[in-house]
Short mmCIF file of C-alpha atoms in Angstrom, two decimals:
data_model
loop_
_atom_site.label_atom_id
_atom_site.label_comp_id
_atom_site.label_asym_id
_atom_site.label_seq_id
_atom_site.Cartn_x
_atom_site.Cartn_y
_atom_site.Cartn_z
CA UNK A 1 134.38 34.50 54.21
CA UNK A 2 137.26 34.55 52.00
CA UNK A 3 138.92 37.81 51.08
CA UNK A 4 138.32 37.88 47.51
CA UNK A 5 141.20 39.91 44.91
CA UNK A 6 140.35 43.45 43.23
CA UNK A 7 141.12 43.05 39.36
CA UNK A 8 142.66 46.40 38.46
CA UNK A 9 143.08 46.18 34.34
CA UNK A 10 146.90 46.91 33.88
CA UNK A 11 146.72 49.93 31.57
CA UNK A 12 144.44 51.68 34.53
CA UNK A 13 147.12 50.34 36.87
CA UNK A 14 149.92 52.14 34.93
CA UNK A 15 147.98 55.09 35.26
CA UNK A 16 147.49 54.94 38.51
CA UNK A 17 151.13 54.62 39.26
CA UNK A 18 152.14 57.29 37.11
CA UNK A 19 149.39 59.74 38.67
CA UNK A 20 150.83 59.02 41.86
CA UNK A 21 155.13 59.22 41.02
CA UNK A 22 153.55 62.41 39.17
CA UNK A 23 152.16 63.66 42.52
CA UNK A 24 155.41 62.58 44.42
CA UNK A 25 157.37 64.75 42.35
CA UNK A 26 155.30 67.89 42.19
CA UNK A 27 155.22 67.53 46.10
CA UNK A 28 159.10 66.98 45.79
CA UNK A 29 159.35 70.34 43.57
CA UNK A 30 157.47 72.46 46.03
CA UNK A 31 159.26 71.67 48.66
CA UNK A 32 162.38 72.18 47.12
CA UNK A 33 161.16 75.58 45.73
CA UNK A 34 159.85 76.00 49.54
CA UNK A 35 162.78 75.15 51.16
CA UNK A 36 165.85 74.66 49.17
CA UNK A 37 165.19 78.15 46.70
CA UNK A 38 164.05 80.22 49.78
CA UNK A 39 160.31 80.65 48.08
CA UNK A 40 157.79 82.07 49.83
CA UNK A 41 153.89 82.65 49.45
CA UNK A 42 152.86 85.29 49.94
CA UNK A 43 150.15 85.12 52.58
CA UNK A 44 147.76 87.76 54.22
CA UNK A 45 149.97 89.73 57.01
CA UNK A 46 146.38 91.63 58.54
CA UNK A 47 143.09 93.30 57.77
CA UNK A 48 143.21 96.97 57.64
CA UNK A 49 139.77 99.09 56.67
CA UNK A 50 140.24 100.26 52.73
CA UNK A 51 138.49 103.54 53.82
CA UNK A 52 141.04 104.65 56.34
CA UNK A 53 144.02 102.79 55.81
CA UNK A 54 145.67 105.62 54.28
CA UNK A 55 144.09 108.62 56.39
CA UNK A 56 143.69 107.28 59.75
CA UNK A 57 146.94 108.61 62.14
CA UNK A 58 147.67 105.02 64.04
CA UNK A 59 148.15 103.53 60.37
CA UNK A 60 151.53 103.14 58.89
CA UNK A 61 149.95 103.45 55.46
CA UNK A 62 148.71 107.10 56.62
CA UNK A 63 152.75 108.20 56.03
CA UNK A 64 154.31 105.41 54.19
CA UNK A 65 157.84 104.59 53.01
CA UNK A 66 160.84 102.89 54.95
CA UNK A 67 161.77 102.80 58.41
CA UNK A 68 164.39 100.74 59.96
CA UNK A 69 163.82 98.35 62.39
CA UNK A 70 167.57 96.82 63.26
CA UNK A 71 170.97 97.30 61.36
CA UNK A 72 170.27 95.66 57.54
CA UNK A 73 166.64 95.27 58.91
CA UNK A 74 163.75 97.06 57.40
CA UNK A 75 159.61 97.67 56.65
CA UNK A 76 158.85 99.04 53.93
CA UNK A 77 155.11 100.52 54.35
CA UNK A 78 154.12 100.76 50.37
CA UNK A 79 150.64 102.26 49.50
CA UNK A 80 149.26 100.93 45.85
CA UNK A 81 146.49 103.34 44.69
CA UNK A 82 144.41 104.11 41.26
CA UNK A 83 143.26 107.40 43.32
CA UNK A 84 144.31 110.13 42.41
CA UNK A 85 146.35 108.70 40.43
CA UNK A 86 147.66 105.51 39.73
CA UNK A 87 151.04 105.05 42.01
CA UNK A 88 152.68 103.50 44.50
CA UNK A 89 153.41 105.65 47.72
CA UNK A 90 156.57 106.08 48.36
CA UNK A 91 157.76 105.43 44.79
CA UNK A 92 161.36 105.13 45.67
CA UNK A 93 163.12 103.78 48.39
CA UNK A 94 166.79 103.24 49.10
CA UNK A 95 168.41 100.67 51.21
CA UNK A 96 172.31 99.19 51.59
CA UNK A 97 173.44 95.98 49.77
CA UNK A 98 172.76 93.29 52.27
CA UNK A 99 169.77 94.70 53.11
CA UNK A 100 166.68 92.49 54.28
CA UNK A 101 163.21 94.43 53.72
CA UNK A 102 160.10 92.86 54.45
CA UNK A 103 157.22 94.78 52.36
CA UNK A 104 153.73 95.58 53.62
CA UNK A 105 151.62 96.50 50.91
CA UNK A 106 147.94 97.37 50.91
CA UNK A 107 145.23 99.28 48.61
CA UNK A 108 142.64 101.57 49.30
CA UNK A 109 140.68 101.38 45.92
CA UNK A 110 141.15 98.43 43.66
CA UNK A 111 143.51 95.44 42.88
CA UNK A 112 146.59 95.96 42.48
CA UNK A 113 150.01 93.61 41.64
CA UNK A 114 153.20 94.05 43.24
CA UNK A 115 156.46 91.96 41.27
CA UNK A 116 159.90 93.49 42.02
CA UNK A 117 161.97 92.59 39.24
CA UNK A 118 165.14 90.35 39.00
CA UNK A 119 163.58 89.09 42.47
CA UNK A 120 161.12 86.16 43.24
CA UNK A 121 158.87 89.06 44.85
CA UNK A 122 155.57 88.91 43.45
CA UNK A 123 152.03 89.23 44.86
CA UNK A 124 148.84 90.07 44.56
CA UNK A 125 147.37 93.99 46.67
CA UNK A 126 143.91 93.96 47.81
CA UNK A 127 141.83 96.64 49.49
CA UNK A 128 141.48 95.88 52.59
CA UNK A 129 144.08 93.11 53.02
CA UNK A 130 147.71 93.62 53.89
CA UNK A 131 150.43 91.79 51.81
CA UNK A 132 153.88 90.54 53.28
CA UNK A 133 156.91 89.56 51.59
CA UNK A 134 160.47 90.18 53.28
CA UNK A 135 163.57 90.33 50.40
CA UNK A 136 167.14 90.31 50.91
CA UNK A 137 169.02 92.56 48.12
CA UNK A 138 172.38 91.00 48.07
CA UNK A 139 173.44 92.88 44.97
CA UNK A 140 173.59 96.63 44.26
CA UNK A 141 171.70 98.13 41.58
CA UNK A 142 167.98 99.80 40.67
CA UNK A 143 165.17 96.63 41.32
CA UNK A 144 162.05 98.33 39.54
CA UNK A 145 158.27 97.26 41.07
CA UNK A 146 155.22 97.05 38.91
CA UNK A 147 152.03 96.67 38.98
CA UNK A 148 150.81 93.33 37.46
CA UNK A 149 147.53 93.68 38.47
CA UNK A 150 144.90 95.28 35.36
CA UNK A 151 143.97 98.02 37.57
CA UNK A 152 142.65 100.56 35.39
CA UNK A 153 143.58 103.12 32.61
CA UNK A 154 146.43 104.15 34.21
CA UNK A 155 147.72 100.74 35.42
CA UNK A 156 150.76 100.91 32.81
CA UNK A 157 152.24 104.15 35.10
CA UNK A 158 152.11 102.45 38.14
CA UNK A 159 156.24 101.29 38.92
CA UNK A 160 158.68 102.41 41.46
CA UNK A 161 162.06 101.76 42.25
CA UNK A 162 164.36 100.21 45.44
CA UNK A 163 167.69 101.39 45.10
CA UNK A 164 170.11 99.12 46.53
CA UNK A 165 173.40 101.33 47.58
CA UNK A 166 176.82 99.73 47.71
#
């Protein structure tokens, strides 16, 4: 038995070979983005229980804000709520230039979005879900965080600030 050719039509060829330099360079963009731009995705850190996270005593989300964890280290424990009223708990924090904070950031109600501006921080909040995302703030100044998340009538309130101290 004789191994007989495949006729591929040349303009489907083409095609075929532009699909897949296409494919090679998206792949070649992501992982430059991954690993040459410092990108990360944001990816689920744990599962908390939206009815307790923020009440029950062993939760950091039960007194949240920043604590540090080793010299230019830090968590930042950030609550995202529409109940009472639409915030983010604690609103402001303040860290040194240099600083590296990695963000865990959870809802007890509804979506929420979390983008700190002039960063590449930017994720989605879901009851019941923790978020992570660790930032280095080189440069001093006021980095504002929204929500980006429709999350109700008072989503357009919901912002803080990091304060980045010289």
């Amino acid at each position: 038995m004789s191994a007989q050719k495949m006729h591929i039509d040349s303009y489907e060829r083409n095609w075929m070979i532009f699909s897949f330099i296409l494919l090679v360079l998206f792949a070649s963009a992501v992982a430059v983005a991954a690993f040459g731009m410092g990108i990360q995705v944001p990816a689920p850190e744990e599962r908390v229980d939206p009815r307790t996270v923020a009440t029950d005593p062993n939760s950091p989300w039960s007194n949240p804000g920043l604590r540090e964890i080793a010299p230019g280290k830090y968590d930042a424990y950030i609550l995202a709520r529409a109940v009472p009223q639409w915030e983010y708990l604690p609103r402001e924090i303040t860290v040194p230039a240099g600083s590296r904070v990695t963000f865990y950031v959870t809802s007890p109600d509804v979506q929420h979005g979390f983008m700190i501006q002039n960063t590449n921080a930017n994720f989605m909040v879901l009851p019941g879900q923790v978020s992570k995302l660790t930032v280095t703030f080189k440069n001093e100044g006021t980095y504002n965080f929204i929500c980006t998340e429709f999350c109700g009538a008072g989503h357009g309130v919901m912002y803080g600030a990091i304060i980045v101290t010289p």
